[in-house]
XYZ file of C-alpha atoms in Angstrom:
490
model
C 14.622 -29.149 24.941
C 15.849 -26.044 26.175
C 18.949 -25.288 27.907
C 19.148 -23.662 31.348
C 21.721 -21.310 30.384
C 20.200 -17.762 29.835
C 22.408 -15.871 27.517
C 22.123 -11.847 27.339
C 22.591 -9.552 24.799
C 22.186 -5.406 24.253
C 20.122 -6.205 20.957
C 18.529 -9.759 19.445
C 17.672 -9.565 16.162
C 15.175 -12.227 14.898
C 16.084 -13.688 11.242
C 18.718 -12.909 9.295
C 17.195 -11.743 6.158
C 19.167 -8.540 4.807
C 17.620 -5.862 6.642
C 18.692 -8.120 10.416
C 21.759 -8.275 8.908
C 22.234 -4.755 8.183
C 20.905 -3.623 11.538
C 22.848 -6.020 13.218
C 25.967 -5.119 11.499
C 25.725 -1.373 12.344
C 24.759 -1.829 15.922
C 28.050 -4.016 16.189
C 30.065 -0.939 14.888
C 28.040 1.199 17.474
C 29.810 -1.627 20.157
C 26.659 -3.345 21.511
C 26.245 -7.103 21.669
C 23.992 -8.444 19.117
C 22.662 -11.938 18.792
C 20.730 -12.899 15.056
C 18.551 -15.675 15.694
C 17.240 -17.383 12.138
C 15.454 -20.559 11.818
C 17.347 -22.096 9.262
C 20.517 -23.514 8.401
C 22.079 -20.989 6.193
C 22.156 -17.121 6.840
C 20.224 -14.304 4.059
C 16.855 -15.134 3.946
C 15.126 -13.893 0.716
C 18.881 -12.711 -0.034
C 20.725 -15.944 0.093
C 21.952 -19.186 -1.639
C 21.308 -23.049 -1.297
C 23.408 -26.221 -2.415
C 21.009 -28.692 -4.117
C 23.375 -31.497 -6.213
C 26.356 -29.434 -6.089
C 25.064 -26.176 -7.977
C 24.204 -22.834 -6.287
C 20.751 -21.934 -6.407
C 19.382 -18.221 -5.172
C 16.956 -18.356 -2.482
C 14.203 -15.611 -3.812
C 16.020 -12.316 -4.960
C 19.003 -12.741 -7.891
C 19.224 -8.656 -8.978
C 21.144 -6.389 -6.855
C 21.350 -2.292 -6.803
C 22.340 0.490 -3.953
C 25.830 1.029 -4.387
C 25.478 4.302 -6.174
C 25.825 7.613 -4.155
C 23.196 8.469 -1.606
C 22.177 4.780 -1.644
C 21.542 2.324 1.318
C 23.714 -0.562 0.659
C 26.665 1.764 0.068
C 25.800 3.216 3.138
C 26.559 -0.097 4.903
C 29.939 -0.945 3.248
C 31.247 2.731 3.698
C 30.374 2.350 7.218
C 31.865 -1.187 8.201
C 34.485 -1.793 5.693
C 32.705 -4.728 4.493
C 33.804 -5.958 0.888
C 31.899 -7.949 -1.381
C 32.965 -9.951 -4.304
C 30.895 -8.240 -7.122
C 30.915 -8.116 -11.361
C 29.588 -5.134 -12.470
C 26.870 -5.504 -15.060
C 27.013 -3.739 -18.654
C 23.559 -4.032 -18.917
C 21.151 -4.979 -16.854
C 18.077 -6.799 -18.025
C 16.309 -7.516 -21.387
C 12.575 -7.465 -21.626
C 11.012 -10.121 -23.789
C 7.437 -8.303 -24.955
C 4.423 -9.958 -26.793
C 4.551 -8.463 -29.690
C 8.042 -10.596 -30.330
C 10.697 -7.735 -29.810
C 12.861 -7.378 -27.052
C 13.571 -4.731 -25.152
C 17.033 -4.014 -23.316
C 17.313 -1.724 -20.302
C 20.529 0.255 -20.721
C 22.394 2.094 -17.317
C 22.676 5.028 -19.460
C 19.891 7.189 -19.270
C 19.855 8.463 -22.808
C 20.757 4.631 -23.749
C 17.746 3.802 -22.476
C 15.819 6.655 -23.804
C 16.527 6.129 -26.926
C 15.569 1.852 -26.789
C 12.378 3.153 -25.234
C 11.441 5.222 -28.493
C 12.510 2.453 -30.935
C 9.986 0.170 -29.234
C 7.127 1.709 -28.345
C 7.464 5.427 -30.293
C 9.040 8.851 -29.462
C 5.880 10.092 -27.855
C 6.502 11.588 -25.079
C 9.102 8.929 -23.969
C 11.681 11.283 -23.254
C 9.867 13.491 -20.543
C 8.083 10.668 -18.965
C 11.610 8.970 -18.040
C 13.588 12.602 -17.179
C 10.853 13.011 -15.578
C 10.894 9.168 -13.598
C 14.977 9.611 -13.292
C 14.939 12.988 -11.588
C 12.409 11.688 -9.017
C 14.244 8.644 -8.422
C 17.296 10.236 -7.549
C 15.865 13.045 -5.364
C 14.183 9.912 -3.445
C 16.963 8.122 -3.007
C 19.029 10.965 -1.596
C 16.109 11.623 0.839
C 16.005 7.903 2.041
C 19.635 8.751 4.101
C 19.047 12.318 4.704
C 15.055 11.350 6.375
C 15.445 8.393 8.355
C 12.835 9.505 11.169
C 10.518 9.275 8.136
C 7.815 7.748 8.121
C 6.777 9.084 11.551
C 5.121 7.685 14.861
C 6.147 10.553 17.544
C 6.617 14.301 18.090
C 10.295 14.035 17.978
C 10.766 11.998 14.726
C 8.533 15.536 13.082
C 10.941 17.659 14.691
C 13.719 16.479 13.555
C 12.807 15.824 10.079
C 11.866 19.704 9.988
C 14.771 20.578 11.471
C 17.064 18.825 8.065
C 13.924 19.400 5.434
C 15.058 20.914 2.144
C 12.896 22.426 -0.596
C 13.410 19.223 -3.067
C 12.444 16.890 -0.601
C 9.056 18.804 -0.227
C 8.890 18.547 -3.977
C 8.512 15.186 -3.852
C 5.334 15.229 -1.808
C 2.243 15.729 -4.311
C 4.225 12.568 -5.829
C 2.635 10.441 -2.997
C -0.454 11.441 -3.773
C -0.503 10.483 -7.447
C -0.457 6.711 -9.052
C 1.618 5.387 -11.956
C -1.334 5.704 -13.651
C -1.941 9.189 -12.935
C 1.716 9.292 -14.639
C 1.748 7.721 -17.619
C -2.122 9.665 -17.985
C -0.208 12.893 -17.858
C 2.317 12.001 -20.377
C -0.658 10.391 -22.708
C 1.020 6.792 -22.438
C -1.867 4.891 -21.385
C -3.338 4.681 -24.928
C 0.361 2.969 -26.090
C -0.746 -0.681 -24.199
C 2.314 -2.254 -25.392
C 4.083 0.503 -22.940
C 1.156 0.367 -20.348
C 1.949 -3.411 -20.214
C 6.004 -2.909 -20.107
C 5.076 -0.824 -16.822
C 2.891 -2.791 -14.950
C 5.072 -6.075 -15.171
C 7.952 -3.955 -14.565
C 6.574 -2.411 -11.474
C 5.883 -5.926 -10.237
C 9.252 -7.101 -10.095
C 10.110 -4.385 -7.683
C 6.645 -2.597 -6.278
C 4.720 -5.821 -6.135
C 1.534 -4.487 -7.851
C 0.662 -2.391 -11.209
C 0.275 1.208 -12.343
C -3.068 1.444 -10.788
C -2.480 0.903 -7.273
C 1.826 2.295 -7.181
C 2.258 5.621 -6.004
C 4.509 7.937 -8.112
C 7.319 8.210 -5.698
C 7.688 4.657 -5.367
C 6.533 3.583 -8.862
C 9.452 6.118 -10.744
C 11.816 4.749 -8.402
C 10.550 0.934 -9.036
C 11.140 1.831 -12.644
C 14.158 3.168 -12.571
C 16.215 0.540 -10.738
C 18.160 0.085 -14.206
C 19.137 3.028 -14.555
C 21.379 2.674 -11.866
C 24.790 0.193 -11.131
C 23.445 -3.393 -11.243
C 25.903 -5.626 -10.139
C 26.120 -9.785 -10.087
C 27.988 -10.925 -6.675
C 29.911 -13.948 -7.449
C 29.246 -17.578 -5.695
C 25.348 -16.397 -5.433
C 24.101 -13.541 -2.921
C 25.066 -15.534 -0.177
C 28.328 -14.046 -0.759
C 27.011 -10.797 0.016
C 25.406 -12.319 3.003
C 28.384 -13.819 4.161
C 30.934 -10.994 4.635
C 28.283 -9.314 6.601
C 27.748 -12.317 8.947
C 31.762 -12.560 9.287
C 31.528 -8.783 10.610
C 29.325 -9.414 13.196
C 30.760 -12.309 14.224
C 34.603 -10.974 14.081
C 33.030 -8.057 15.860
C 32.552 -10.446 19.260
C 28.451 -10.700 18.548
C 26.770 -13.714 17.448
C 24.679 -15.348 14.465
C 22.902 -18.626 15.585
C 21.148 -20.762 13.022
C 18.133 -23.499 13.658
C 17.104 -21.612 16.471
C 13.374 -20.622 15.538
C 11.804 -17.911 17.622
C 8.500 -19.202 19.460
C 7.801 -16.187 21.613
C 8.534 -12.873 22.869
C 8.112 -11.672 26.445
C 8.490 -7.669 26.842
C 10.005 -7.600 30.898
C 10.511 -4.593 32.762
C 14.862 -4.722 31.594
C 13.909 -5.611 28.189
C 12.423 -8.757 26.304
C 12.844 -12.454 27.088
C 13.092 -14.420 23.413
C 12.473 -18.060 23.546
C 13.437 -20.240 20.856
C 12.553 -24.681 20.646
C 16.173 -25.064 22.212
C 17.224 -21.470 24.198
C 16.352 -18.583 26.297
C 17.776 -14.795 25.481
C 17.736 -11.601 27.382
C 18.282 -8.856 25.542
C 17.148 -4.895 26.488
C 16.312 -4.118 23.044
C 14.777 -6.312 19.992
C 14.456 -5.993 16.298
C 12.168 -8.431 14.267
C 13.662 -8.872 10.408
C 10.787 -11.459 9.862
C 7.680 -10.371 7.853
C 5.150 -8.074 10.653
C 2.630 -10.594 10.024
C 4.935 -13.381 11.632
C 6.454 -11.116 14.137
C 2.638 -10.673 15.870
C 2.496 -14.108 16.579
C 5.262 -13.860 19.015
C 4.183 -11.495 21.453
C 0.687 -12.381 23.369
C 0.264 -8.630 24.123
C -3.725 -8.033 23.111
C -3.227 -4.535 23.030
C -0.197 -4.409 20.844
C -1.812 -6.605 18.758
C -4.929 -4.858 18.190
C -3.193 -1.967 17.756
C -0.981 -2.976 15.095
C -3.540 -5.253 12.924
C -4.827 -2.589 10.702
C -0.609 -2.691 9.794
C -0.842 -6.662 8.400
C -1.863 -7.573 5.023
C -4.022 -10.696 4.804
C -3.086 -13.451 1.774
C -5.565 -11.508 -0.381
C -3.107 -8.477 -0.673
C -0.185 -10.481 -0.791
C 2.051 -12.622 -3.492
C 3.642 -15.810 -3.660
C 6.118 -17.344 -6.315
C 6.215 -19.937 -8.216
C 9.807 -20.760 -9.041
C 12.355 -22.954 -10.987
C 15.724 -23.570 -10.887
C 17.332 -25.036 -13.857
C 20.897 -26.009 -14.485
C 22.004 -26.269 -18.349
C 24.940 -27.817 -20.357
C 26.427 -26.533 -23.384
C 24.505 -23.911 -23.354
C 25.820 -20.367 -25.760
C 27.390 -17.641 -22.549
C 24.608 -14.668 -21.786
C 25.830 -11.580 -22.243
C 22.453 -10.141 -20.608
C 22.119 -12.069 -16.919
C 18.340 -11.233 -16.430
C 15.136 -11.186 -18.712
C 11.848 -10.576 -18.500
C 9.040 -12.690 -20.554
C 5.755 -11.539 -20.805
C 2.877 -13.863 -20.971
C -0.070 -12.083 -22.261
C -2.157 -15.046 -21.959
C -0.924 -15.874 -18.704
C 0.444 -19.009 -16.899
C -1.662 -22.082 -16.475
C -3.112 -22.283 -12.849
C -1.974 -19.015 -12.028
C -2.917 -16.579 -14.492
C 0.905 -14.605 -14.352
C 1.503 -12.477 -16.852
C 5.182 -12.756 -16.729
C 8.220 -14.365 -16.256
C 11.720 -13.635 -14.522
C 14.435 -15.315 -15.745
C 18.356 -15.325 -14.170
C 21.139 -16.938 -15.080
C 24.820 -17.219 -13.403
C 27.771 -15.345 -14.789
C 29.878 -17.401 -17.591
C 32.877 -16.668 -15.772
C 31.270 -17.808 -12.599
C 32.741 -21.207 -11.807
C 31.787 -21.562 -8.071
C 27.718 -22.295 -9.249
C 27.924 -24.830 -11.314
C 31.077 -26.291 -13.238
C 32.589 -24.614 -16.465
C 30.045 -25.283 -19.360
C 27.397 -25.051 -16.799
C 25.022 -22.369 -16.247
C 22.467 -21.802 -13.176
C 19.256 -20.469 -13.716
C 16.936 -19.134 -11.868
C 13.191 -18.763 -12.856
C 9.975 -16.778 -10.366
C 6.883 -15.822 -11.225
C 4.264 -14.148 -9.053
C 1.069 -15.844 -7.533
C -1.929 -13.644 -6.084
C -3.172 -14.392 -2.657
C -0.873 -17.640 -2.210
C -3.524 -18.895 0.489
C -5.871 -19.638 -1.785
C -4.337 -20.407 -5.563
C -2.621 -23.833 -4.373
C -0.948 -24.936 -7.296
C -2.410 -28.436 -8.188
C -0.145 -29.415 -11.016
C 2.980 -28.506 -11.033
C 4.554 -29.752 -13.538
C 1.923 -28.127 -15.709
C 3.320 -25.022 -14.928
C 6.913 -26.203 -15.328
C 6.397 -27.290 -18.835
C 4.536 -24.026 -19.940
C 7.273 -22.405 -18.753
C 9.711 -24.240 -20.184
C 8.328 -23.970 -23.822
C 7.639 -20.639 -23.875
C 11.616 -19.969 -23.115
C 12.417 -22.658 -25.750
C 10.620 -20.419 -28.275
C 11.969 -17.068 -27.116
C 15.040 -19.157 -27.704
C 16.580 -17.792 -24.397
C 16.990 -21.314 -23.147
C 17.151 -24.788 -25.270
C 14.786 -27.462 -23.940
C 17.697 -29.908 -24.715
C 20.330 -28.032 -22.723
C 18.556 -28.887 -19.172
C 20.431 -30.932 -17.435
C 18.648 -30.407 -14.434
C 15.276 -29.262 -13.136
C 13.604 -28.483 -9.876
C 9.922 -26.474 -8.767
C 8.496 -24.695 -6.140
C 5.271 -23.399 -4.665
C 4.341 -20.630 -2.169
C 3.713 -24.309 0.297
C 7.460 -25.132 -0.863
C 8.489 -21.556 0.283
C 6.369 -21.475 3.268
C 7.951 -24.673 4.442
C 11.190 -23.385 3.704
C 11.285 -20.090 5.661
C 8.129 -19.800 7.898
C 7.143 -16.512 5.916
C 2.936 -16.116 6.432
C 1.606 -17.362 3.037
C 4.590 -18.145 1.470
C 5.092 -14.592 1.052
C 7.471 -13.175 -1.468
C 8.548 -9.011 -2.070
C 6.936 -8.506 0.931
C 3.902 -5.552 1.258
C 3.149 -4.175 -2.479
C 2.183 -0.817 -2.781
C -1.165 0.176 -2.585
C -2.749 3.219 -3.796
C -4.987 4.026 -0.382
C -1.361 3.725 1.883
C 0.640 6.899 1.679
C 4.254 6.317 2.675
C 3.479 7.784 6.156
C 0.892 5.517 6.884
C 3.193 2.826 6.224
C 4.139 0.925 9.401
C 7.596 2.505 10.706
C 10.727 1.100 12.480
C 9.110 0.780 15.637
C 7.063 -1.924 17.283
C 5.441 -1.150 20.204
C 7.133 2.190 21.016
C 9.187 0.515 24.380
C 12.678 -1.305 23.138
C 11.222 -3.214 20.206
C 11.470 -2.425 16.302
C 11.012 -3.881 13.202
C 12.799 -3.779 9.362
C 12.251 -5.836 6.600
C 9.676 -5.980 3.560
C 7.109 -5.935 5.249
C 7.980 -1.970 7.028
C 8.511 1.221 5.627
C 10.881 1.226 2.803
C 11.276 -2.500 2.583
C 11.442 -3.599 -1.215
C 14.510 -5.748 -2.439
C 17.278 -5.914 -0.844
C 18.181 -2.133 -1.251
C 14.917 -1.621 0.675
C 15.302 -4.116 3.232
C 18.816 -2.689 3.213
C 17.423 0.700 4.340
C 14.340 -0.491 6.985
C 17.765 -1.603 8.709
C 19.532 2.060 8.876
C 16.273 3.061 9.810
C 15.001 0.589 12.412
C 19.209 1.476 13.876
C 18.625 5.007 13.631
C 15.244 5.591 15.467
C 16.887 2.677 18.621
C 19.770 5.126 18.908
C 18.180 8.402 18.920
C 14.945 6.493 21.608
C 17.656 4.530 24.114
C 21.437 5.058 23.174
């Protein structure tokens, strides 16, 4: 039942995935009132942490970059002060390939060069990665320099003119051109054994394969090692906390179980009702996917108009995950793995497997001689591939570590699953969505849908917008979706 107390705000923010949180936390520094409004218990979203018998499981996302220079998330701590209890990591994944060897991703870029030519040969493996590296970086320094990109008026072209430099035009035939088109340049689709690394290494971070991932995003997909990875003690809720504690020191406000049923545009701003509350705010920012979002407003027109932005199940992914908690088990001195599954899952057809575990001197997880882990894999169109048998799935995957030998079968001392259903049910996402929007071939980066929502007081950040990919990405939609309400209203 809902109260009769209307509260008012400058800015409600619904969720309070990463990219809320970021937006949120940078309109508090700007000094407006902000109010995040998430339907569950806990704050993070995708980027969080849950108690389940006493251990620390991650919601959805366990890897975390963007605190180099010119990157998003460093953006955000420079600006707020915000500190966050991290671990830097040596090195930050191993890939497990078919053909028995595995593969580890060194930070150093001639590290990494040089694992890349023992494995799959010295053709051409050197150019091919300068080549991904340069293009990675020059992206990533554009993301902060161009954030009126992509664009939806006359003004956000202007300006973008206005602080254009010659490499960021460089990087346009780039958009044009798939990873495909790439690794056909450098001759690498004839190594399959390398064609495969790609694609299952583009869908950890671009949601879809070589194919379909433009080269700007794709070289930047691949090249998240290549960067500082970092492990944030007590789970990524910890790096969801400290931002929540800003806000909230800051005099604005985080409310949890307080789902949003609808959105009323009025002629001072938007009316947001929630099952318990009413909230007046002049301006709004959605964090939740844009397919969710559109069932708030009862605007025909706006809907119309932004339906050719929503992906339908078909184009989307949903997880199947596991979390696992072992005893006794050897310390890893690589956190994160990849498995690849030529033959592909039971059920689900996956070709791969993504495997985290907690730090060994992480304590606050699970006890000492105790190790989390975390286990996803991807599901196409999540609608329609409901998982019948789960604990088929769980006991393929369970084998197939036991023989990798990256787990022991008899070290679990605890097991749990979960479907896209599980993860629907658990934070309202369309579909059970996970990654949010992949990248498809026929979408260039400015047809992407942008920060704002219906070109009034209302905006949007996220996965689901323009950058939105991990929390780096989501990270950045929420500079972004800041930027273009400051320069339209403030």
């Amino acid at each position: 039942m809902q109260s009769n107390e209307i509260m008012k705000y400058d800015v409600v923010l619904v969720g309070s995935g990463f990219g809320s949180l970021t937006a949120a936390a940078l309109l508090v520094k700007k000094g407006l009132k902000v109010c995040v409004l998430e339907q569950a218990a806990y704050p993070g979203g995708c980027a969080s942490s849950f108690k389940r018998k006493g251990y620390c499981f991650e919601s959805g996302a366990t890897t975390m970059v963007g605190l180099d220079e010119h990157m998003p998330l460093r953006y955000l701590l420079d600006e707020t002060g915000i500190e966050v209890p991290l671990r830097k990591l040596d090195v930050p994944m191993q890939v497990h390939l078919p053909d028995g060897q595995t593969l580890t991703r060194y930070t150093k870029l001639s590290d990494w060069i040089a694992e890349a030519e023992r494995v799959f040969g010295t053709y051409n493996q050197r150019p091919f990665w300068e080549h991904c590296y340069r293009l990675s970086r020059e992206v990533w320094r554009t993301s902060l320099q161009q954030r009126n990109f992509p664009f939806s008026s006359i003004k956000d072209l202007l300006r973008s003119a206005l602080q254009v430099k010659p490499a960021q035009i460089s990087l346009l035939p780039a958009a044009f051109r798939t990873m495909e088109d790439l690794l056909r340049k450098y001759d690498l689709l004839q190594n399959k054994l390398f064609a495969d690394f790609v694609n299952e290494q583009l869908l950890i971070t671009a949601q879809n394969h070589m194919q379909e991932v433009n080269e700007l995003f794709g070289a930047t997909a691949l090249c998240y090692t290549l960067y500082s990875n970092y492990y944030v003690n007590g789970g990524l809720i910890n790096l969801v906390k400290p931002v929540v504690q800003y806000i909230e020191s800051n005099g604005s406000e985080v409310l949890y179980r307080q789902e949003v049923e609808q959105v009323i545009p009025t002629t001072e701003g938007y009316t947001v009702y929630t099952s318990k509350d009413k909230f007046e705010s002049r301006f709004l920012i959605s964090g939740i996917p844009l397919n969710n979002t559109l069932q708030l407003f009862k605007d025909k027109q706006l809907l119309q108009k932004l339906q050719k932005y929503v992906f339908p199940s078909e184009k989307l992914n949903g997880a199947f995950t596991m979390g696992l908690v072992l005893e006794h088990a050897p310390p890893q001195e690589v956190l994160h793995h990849q498995v690849h599954v030529p033959e592909g899952l039971p059920q689900i057809g996956s070709k791969s497997i993504f495997i985290s575990f907690s730090h060994p001197a992480d304590i606050t997880r699970a006890a000492a001689g105790e190790t989390v882990v975390s286990i996803s894999t991807h599901v196409k169109d999540p609608a329609k591939n409901y998982i019948t048998d789960k604990e088929q799935i769980e006991e393929a995957v369970i084998k197939l570590l036991d023989e990798k030998k990256i787990i022991k079968r008899e070290s679990i001392k605890y097991k749990q699953a979960a479907t896209p259903g599980a993860w629907l049910f658990w934070t309202k996402r369309a579909f059970g969505m996970v990654g949010g929007y992949p990248q498809y071939r026929h979408l260039k980066p400015w047809q992407m849908k942008d920060a704002r929502l219906d070109h009034k007081g209302a905006y949007l950040c996220g996965d689901t917008v323009y950058p939105g990919q991990g929390i780096v990405g989501v990270c950045l939609s929420g500079v972004i979706a800041v930027h273009k309400l400051t320069q339209d209203h403030l």
